[in-house]
GROMACS .gro file of C-alpha atoms in nm:
model
  333
    1UNK     CA    1 -11.656   3.526  -1.473
    2UNK     CA    2 -11.495   3.571  -1.135
    3UNK     CA    3 -11.522   3.197  -1.071
    4UNK     CA    4 -11.338   3.126  -1.394
    5UNK     CA    5 -11.051   3.359  -1.299
    6UNK     CA    6 -11.024   3.184  -0.958
    7UNK     CA    7 -10.994   2.845  -1.122
    8UNK     CA    8 -10.717   2.974  -1.352
    9UNK     CA    9 -10.523   3.116  -1.058
   10UNK     CA   10 -10.551   2.786  -0.867
   11UNK     CA   11 -10.424   2.589  -1.166
   12UNK     CA   12 -10.132   2.833  -1.212
   13UNK     CA   13 -10.033   2.808  -0.843
   14UNK     CA   14 -10.036   2.429  -0.845
   15UNK     CA   15  -9.825   2.422  -1.163
   16UNK     CA   16  -9.558   2.648  -1.006
   17UNK     CA   17  -9.548   2.438  -0.692
   18UNK     CA   18  -9.484   2.123  -0.894
   19UNK     CA   19  -9.182   2.271  -1.077
   20UNK     CA   20  -8.826   2.164  -0.960
   21UNK     CA   21  -8.655   2.419  -0.737
   22UNK     CA   22  -8.982   2.577  -0.632
   23UNK     CA   23  -9.068   2.495  -0.269
   24UNK     CA   24  -9.377   2.596  -0.092
   25UNK     CA   25  -9.254   2.472   0.251
   26UNK     CA   26  -8.965   2.281   0.416
   27UNK     CA   27  -8.974   1.903   0.387
   28UNK     CA   28  -8.978   1.677   0.692
   29UNK     CA   29  -8.666   1.514   0.843
   30UNK     CA   30  -8.672   1.134   0.839
   31UNK     CA   31  -8.491   0.900   1.081
   32UNK     CA   32  -8.446   0.538   0.978
   33UNK     CA   33  -8.262   0.247   1.146
   34UNK     CA   34  -8.186  -0.103   1.017
   35UNK     CA   35  -8.000  -0.403   1.159
   36UNK     CA   36  -7.787  -0.649   0.961
   37UNK     CA   37  -7.856  -0.963   1.167
   38UNK     CA   38  -8.136  -0.958   1.418
   39UNK     CA   39  -8.069  -1.306   1.561
   40UNK     CA   40  -7.721  -1.362   1.704
   41UNK     CA   41  -7.553  -1.590   1.956
   42UNK     CA   42  -7.402  -1.465   2.282
   43UNK     CA   43  -7.082  -1.268   2.210
   44UNK     CA   44  -7.147  -1.234   1.837
   45UNK     CA   45  -7.159  -0.891   1.675
   46UNK     CA   46  -7.397  -0.719   1.438
   47UNK     CA   47  -7.422  -0.377   1.274
   48UNK     CA   48  -7.687  -0.110   1.320
   49UNK     CA   49  -7.733   0.140   1.035
   50UNK     CA   50  -7.874   0.480   1.131
   51UNK     CA   51  -7.979   0.710   0.842
   52UNK     CA   52  -8.108   1.066   0.881
   53UNK     CA   53  -8.257   1.233   0.571
   54UNK     CA   54  -8.306   1.611   0.586
   55UNK     CA   55  -8.270   1.935   0.394
   56UNK     CA   56  -7.919   2.063   0.326
   57UNK     CA   57  -7.974   2.395   0.498
   58UNK     CA   58  -8.102   2.245   0.823
   59UNK     CA   59  -7.900   2.207   1.141
   60UNK     CA   60  -7.965   1.857   1.274
   61UNK     CA   61  -7.851   1.732   1.614
   62UNK     CA   62  -7.816   1.351   1.636
   63UNK     CA   63  -7.740   1.225   1.988
   64UNK     CA   64  -7.544   0.898   1.976
   65UNK     CA   65  -7.530   0.637   2.253
   66UNK     CA   66  -7.224   0.577   2.467
   67UNK     CA   67  -7.081   0.236   2.559
   68UNK     CA   68  -7.426   0.091   2.630
   69UNK     CA   69  -7.715   0.109   2.386
   70UNK     CA   70  -7.940  -0.029   2.656
   71UNK     CA   71  -7.903  -0.268   2.946
   72UNK     CA   72  -7.756  -0.590   2.806
   73UNK     CA   73  -7.653  -0.445   2.466
   74UNK     CA   74  -7.306  -0.293   2.428
   75UNK     CA   75  -7.179  -0.053   2.162
   76UNK     CA   76  -6.833  -0.165   2.048
   77UNK     CA   77  -6.764   0.100   1.786
   78UNK     CA   78  -6.930   0.390   1.607
   79UNK     CA   79  -6.803   0.459   1.255
   80UNK     CA   80  -6.751   0.820   1.136
   81UNK     CA   81  -7.060   0.967   0.970
   82UNK     CA   82  -7.103   0.943   0.594
   83UNK     CA   83  -7.286   1.233   0.424
   84UNK     CA   84  -7.439   1.202   0.075
   85UNK     CA   85  -7.637   1.450  -0.139
   86UNK     CA   86  -7.964   1.339  -0.295
   87UNK     CA   87  -8.211   1.515  -0.522
   88UNK     CA   88  -8.446   1.800  -0.429
   89UNK     CA   89  -8.182   1.976  -0.213
   90UNK     CA   90  -8.181   1.691   0.034
   91UNK     CA   91  -7.898   1.493   0.197
   92UNK     CA   92  -7.849   1.182   0.408
   93UNK     CA   93  -7.630   1.138   0.715
   94UNK     CA   94  -7.541   0.773   0.790
   95UNK     CA   95  -7.391   0.615   1.103
   96UNK     CA   96  -7.286   0.251   1.150
   97UNK     CA   97  -7.284   0.114   1.505
   98UNK     CA   98  -7.122  -0.219   1.594
   99UNK     CA   99  -7.311  -0.383   1.882
  100UNK     CA  100  -7.300  -0.709   2.078
  101UNK     CA  101  -7.457  -0.873   2.381
  102UNK     CA  102  -7.349  -1.128   2.639
  103UNK     CA  103  -7.691  -1.192   2.787
  104UNK     CA  104  -7.942  -1.407   2.603
  105UNK     CA  105  -8.275  -1.226   2.566
  106UNK     CA  106  -8.509  -1.059   2.319
  107UNK     CA  107  -8.423  -0.689   2.312
  108UNK     CA  108  -8.646  -0.411   2.177
  109UNK     CA  109  -8.377  -0.157   2.095
  110UNK     CA  110  -8.460   0.205   2.183
  111UNK     CA  111  -8.539   0.445   1.899
  112UNK     CA  112  -8.275   0.686   1.773
  113UNK     CA  113  -8.343   1.059   1.802
  114UNK     CA  114  -8.282   1.352   1.566
  115UNK     CA  115  -8.346   1.707   1.685
  116UNK     CA  116  -8.464   1.934   1.401
  117UNK     CA  117  -8.487   2.280   1.548
  118UNK     CA  118  -8.780   2.264   1.789
  119UNK     CA  119  -8.895   1.926   1.664
  120UNK     CA  120  -8.768   1.592   1.800
  121UNK     CA  121  -8.795   1.303   1.559
  122UNK     CA  122  -8.770   0.932   1.649
  123UNK     CA  123  -8.682   0.628   1.444
  124UNK     CA  124  -8.864   0.297   1.445
  125UNK     CA  125  -8.758   0.036   1.700
  126UNK     CA  126  -8.586  -0.282   1.590
  127UNK     CA  127  -8.568  -0.615   1.770
  128UNK     CA  128  -8.246  -0.801   1.856
  129UNK     CA  129  -8.260  -1.162   1.962
  130UNK     CA  130  -7.959  -1.296   2.150
  131UNK     CA  131  -7.954  -1.673   2.191
  132UNK     CA  132  -7.736  -1.896   2.403
  133UNK     CA  133  -7.619  -2.242   2.290
  134UNK     CA  134  -7.841  -2.527   2.387
  135UNK     CA  135  -7.710  -2.701   2.697
  136UNK     CA  136  -7.807  -3.055   2.775
  137UNK     CA  137  -7.783  -3.061   3.151
  138UNK     CA  138  -7.847  -3.433   3.160
  139UNK     CA  139  -7.542  -3.512   2.942
  140UNK     CA  140  -7.281  -3.237   3.000
  141UNK     CA  141  -7.005  -3.462   2.867
  142UNK     CA  142  -7.140  -3.409   2.516
  143UNK     CA  143  -6.971  -3.071   2.511
  144UNK     CA  144  -6.599  -3.052   2.448
  145UNK     CA  145  -6.331  -2.791   2.477
  146UNK     CA  146  -6.217  -2.576   2.184
  147UNK     CA  147  -6.050  -2.786   1.920
  148UNK     CA  148  -5.680  -2.749   1.850
  149UNK     CA  149  -5.560  -2.573   1.540
  150UNK     CA  150  -5.550  -2.806   1.245
  151UNK     CA  151  -5.206  -2.874   1.108
  152UNK     CA  152  -5.166  -2.843   0.733
  153UNK     CA  153  -5.054  -3.150   0.539
  154UNK     CA  154  -4.682  -3.208   0.506
  155UNK     CA  155  -4.538  -3.069   0.182
  156UNK     CA  156  -4.165  -3.120   0.130
  157UNK     CA  157  -4.126  -2.812  -0.088
  158UNK     CA  158  -4.225  -2.594   0.207
  159UNK     CA  159  -3.903  -2.699   0.382
  160UNK     CA  160  -3.658  -2.656   0.095
  161UNK     CA  161  -3.520  -2.328   0.233
  162UNK     CA  162  -3.464  -2.482   0.579
  163UNK     CA  163  -3.300  -2.796   0.435
  164UNK     CA  164  -3.067  -2.598   0.208
  165UNK     CA  165  -2.978  -2.368   0.495
  166UNK     CA  166  -2.883  -2.660   0.720
  167UNK     CA  167  -2.678  -2.827   0.446
  168UNK     CA  168  -2.493  -2.506   0.366
  169UNK     CA  169  -2.419  -2.450   0.736
  170UNK     CA  170  -2.279  -2.803   0.772
  171UNK     CA  171  -2.067  -2.755   0.460
  172UNK     CA  172  -1.932  -2.426   0.595
  173UNK     CA  173  -1.847  -2.589   0.929
  174UNK     CA  174  -1.660  -2.870   0.753
  175UNK     CA  175  -1.460  -2.624   0.543
  176UNK     CA  176  -1.364  -2.416   0.847
  177UNK     CA  177  -1.270  -2.731   1.043
  178UNK     CA  178  -1.055  -2.854   0.753
  179UNK     CA  179  -0.856  -2.531   0.735
  180UNK     CA  180  -0.815  -2.517   1.113
  181UNK     CA  181  -0.684  -2.873   1.120
  182UNK     CA  182  -0.452  -2.797   0.830
  183UNK     CA  183  -0.314  -2.493   1.008
  184UNK     CA  184  -0.251  -2.697   1.323
  185UNK     CA  185  -0.070  -2.974   1.136
  186UNK     CA  186   0.147  -2.737   0.937
  187UNK     CA  187   0.508  -2.752   1.057
  188UNK     CA  188   0.619  -2.440   1.228
  189UNK     CA  189   0.899  -2.246   1.073
  190UNK     CA  190   1.189  -2.209   1.307
  191UNK     CA  191   1.353  -1.872   1.279
  192UNK     CA  192   1.714  -1.885   1.384
  193UNK     CA  193   1.839  -1.550   1.503
  194UNK     CA  194   2.211  -1.520   1.481
  195UNK     CA  195   2.343  -1.379   1.802
  196UNK     CA  196   2.671  -1.200   1.825
  197UNK     CA  197   2.938  -1.296   2.071
  198UNK     CA  198   2.823  -1.249   2.429
  199UNK     CA  199   3.003  -0.967   2.605
  200UNK     CA  200   3.172  -1.021   2.940
  201UNK     CA  201   2.961  -0.907   3.237
  202UNK     CA  202   3.159  -0.589   3.303
  203UNK     CA  203   3.153  -0.482   2.937
  204UNK     CA  204   2.780  -0.545   2.915
  205UNK     CA  205   2.725  -0.339   3.231
  206UNK     CA  206   2.941  -0.049   3.106
  207UNK     CA  207   2.748  -0.053   2.777
  208UNK     CA  208   2.410  -0.042   2.955
  209UNK     CA  209   2.523   0.241   3.186
  210UNK     CA  210   2.633   0.439   2.881
  211UNK     CA  211   2.290   0.392   2.723
  212UNK     CA  212   2.122   0.511   3.044
  213UNK     CA  213   2.339   0.821   3.055
  214UNK     CA  214   2.255   0.903   2.692
  215UNK     CA  215   1.879   0.877   2.762
  216UNK     CA  216   1.904   1.177   3.000
  217UNK     CA  217   1.623   1.051   3.218
  218UNK     CA  218   1.680   1.260   3.530
  219UNK     CA  219   1.721   1.573   3.314
  220UNK     CA  220   1.360   1.515   3.201
  221UNK     CA  221   1.233   1.467   3.557
  222UNK     CA  222   1.226   1.085   3.545
  223UNK     CA  223   1.434   1.027   3.858
  224UNK     CA  224   1.264   0.698   3.952
  225UNK     CA  225   1.321   0.548   3.607
  226UNK     CA  226   1.684   0.670   3.610
  227UNK     CA  227   1.770   0.493   3.937
  228UNK     CA  228   1.569   0.185   3.848
  229UNK     CA  229   1.770   0.141   3.527
  230UNK     CA  230   2.102   0.186   3.713
  231UNK     CA  231   2.022  -0.057   3.995
  232UNK     CA  232   1.880  -0.320   3.758
  233UNK     CA  233   2.202  -0.303   3.553
  234UNK     CA  234   2.414  -0.346   3.868
  235UNK     CA  235   2.196  -0.636   3.988
  236UNK     CA  236   2.243  -0.819   3.657
  237UNK     CA  237   2.617  -0.751   3.670
  238UNK     CA  238   2.652  -0.879   4.029
  239UNK     CA  239   2.451  -1.191   3.941
  240UNK     CA  240   2.678  -1.267   3.645
  241UNK     CA  241   3.000  -1.166   3.823
  242UNK     CA  242   2.957  -1.353   4.151
  243UNK     CA  243   2.723  -1.633   4.038
  244UNK     CA  244   2.448  -1.551   4.289
  245UNK     CA  245   2.115  -1.405   4.181
  246UNK     CA  246   2.038  -1.073   4.352
  247UNK     CA  247   1.748  -0.957   4.129
  248UNK     CA  248   1.492  -1.009   4.409
  249UNK     CA  249   1.714  -0.921   4.706
  250UNK     CA  250   1.704  -0.603   4.912
  251UNK     CA  251   1.977  -0.343   4.916
  252UNK     CA  252   2.101  -0.464   5.256
  253UNK     CA  253   2.124  -0.824   5.134
  254UNK     CA  254   2.319  -0.716   4.826
  255UNK     CA  255   2.563  -0.515   5.039
  256UNK     CA  256   2.618  -0.817   5.265
  257UNK     CA  257   2.707  -1.026   4.960
  258UNK     CA  258   2.958  -0.766   4.838
  259UNK     CA  259   3.114  -0.747   5.186
  260UNK     CA  260   3.165  -1.122   5.177
  261UNK     CA  261   3.290  -1.133   4.819
  262UNK     CA  262   3.518  -0.829   4.847
  263UNK     CA  263   3.656  -0.843   5.201
  264UNK     CA  264   3.858  -0.537   5.297
  265UNK     CA  265   3.760  -0.347   4.981
  266UNK     CA  266   3.578  -0.063   5.157
  267UNK     CA  267   3.580   0.164   4.849
  268UNK     CA  268   3.379  -0.086   4.646
  269UNK     CA  269   3.134  -0.133   4.932
  270UNK     CA  270   3.088   0.246   4.984
  271UNK     CA  271   3.030   0.321   4.614
  272UNK     CA  272   2.759   0.055   4.588
  273UNK     CA  273   2.605   0.164   4.919
  274UNK     CA  274   2.571   0.524   4.795
  275UNK     CA  275   2.386   0.410   4.482
  276UNK     CA  276   2.151   0.162   4.651
  277UNK     CA  277   2.055   0.384   4.944
  278UNK     CA  278   1.989   0.689   4.724
  279UNK     CA  279   1.789   0.470   4.486
  280UNK     CA  280   1.572   0.345   4.776
  281UNK     CA  281   1.499   0.703   4.879
  282UNK     CA  282   1.402   0.798   4.524
  283UNK     CA  283   1.180   0.492   4.471
  284UNK     CA  284   1.003   0.475   4.807
  285UNK     CA  285   1.033   0.826   4.957
  286UNK     CA  286   0.999   1.010   4.623
  287UNK     CA  287   1.319   1.203   4.686
  288UNK     CA  288   1.437   1.441   4.416
  289UNK     CA  289   1.818   1.427   4.419
  290UNK     CA  290   2.036   1.717   4.316
  291UNK     CA  291   2.205   1.705   3.974
  292UNK     CA  292   2.544   1.644   4.140
  293UNK     CA  293   2.401   1.342   4.323
  294UNK     CA  294   2.267   1.199   3.999
  295UNK     CA  295   2.604   1.239   3.829
  296UNK     CA  296   2.778   1.087   4.131
  297UNK     CA  297   2.551   0.781   4.118
  298UNK     CA  298   2.639   0.721   3.753
  299UNK     CA  299   3.010   0.770   3.827
  300UNK     CA  300   3.001   0.529   4.122
  301UNK     CA  301   2.817   0.268   3.914
  302UNK     CA  302   3.092   0.272   3.652
  303UNK     CA  303   3.357   0.274   3.926
  304UNK     CA  304   3.199  -0.026   4.100
  305UNK     CA  305   3.202  -0.226   3.776
  306UNK     CA  306   3.562  -0.132   3.696
  307UNK     CA  307   3.688  -0.218   4.048
  308UNK     CA  308   3.511  -0.555   4.062
  309UNK     CA  309   3.546  -0.684   3.704
  310UNK     CA  310   3.710  -1.022   3.655
  311UNK     CA  311   4.053  -0.998   3.494
  312UNK     CA  312   4.114  -1.261   3.226
  313UNK     CA  313   4.479  -1.376   3.197
  314UNK     CA  314   4.574  -1.425   2.832
  315UNK     CA  315   4.793  -1.730   2.748
  316UNK     CA  316   5.149  -1.636   2.630
  317UNK     CA  317   5.291  -1.788   2.304
  318UNK     CA  318   5.565  -1.970   2.494
  319UNK     CA  319   5.318  -2.142   2.723
  320UNK     CA  320   5.112  -2.245   2.425
  321UNK     CA  321   5.415  -2.390   2.251
  322UNK     CA  322   5.520  -2.581   2.562
  323UNK     CA  323   5.171  -2.725   2.595
  324UNK     CA  324   5.177  -2.836   2.232
  325UNK     CA  325   5.520  -3.004   2.269
  326UNK     CA  326   5.397  -3.176   2.579
  327UNK     CA  327   5.102  -3.314   2.390
  328UNK     CA  328   5.334  -3.446   2.113
  329UNK     CA  329   5.554  -3.649   2.351
  330UNK     CA  330   5.507  -4.029   2.314
  331UNK     CA  331   5.328  -4.202   2.586
  332UNK     CA  332   5.516  -4.484   2.757
  333UNK     CA  333   5.310  -4.790   2.804
   0.00000   0.00000   0.00000
């Protein structure tokens, strides 16, 4: 009877253990590694796939290699881990490692490690064969350099955009050249500006001096401009009056000309001397004349023009009549 009860209890315990979600003990962590291509040439690349299968509630430490997997095998890149849930409260952690080698040999890659608490688990080892190209040392000329890039066949439609662009550019250049040539050949319009009767030199000078006085330059602090305008007006007047250009001459040279042209006329000489000397001090020594001196310079400029102007003698009616009668007399041959 007791033996029968024991058998029933054993059957009941085994049935509970086989039900989903009922665990009698933790399952083992598995470490697996696979390689895409196990036979590569020097410098080629291949991918290692590391997969760790464990329970979800376990803390697993997976040490990954650095730049070298082993001597002669380099790790180019390690992809971020990919975690996936599977049945029975289990999960997988996957790593992809891109490796290469530049030394021909047969490599037995070291196992990968997973630390599960106090247990250290190892993966299987995989083999990587790295081969070098066959070299015929007796005929090295059989090997050639890297071939050039192949050129695609010529297709006219591939160049339509370039052809149309060149044609449009040439057309635009021709149009621009045509209009430029037309503008050059167009007759220029001559604008005739009607000028009034030219004033005599002394009237022109008096008019310019009046304009300078109305500008009130020295009252605004523009002493240099004031004396420059006065002296330039007098220089133009002297040039027109005496027929000798004095625009580029010094004050002393101008005074010498006036002494020769107006001998014995000391008043004319002194009035011009006062203006020119004071103007030189203002222009070159930055002198600031008194208001009375400025007014005196303007007065002397007008006085100089009035005392030196050329007097035109008007023809009387009698003299004109006599000249006309003289022209009407018959000529004796």
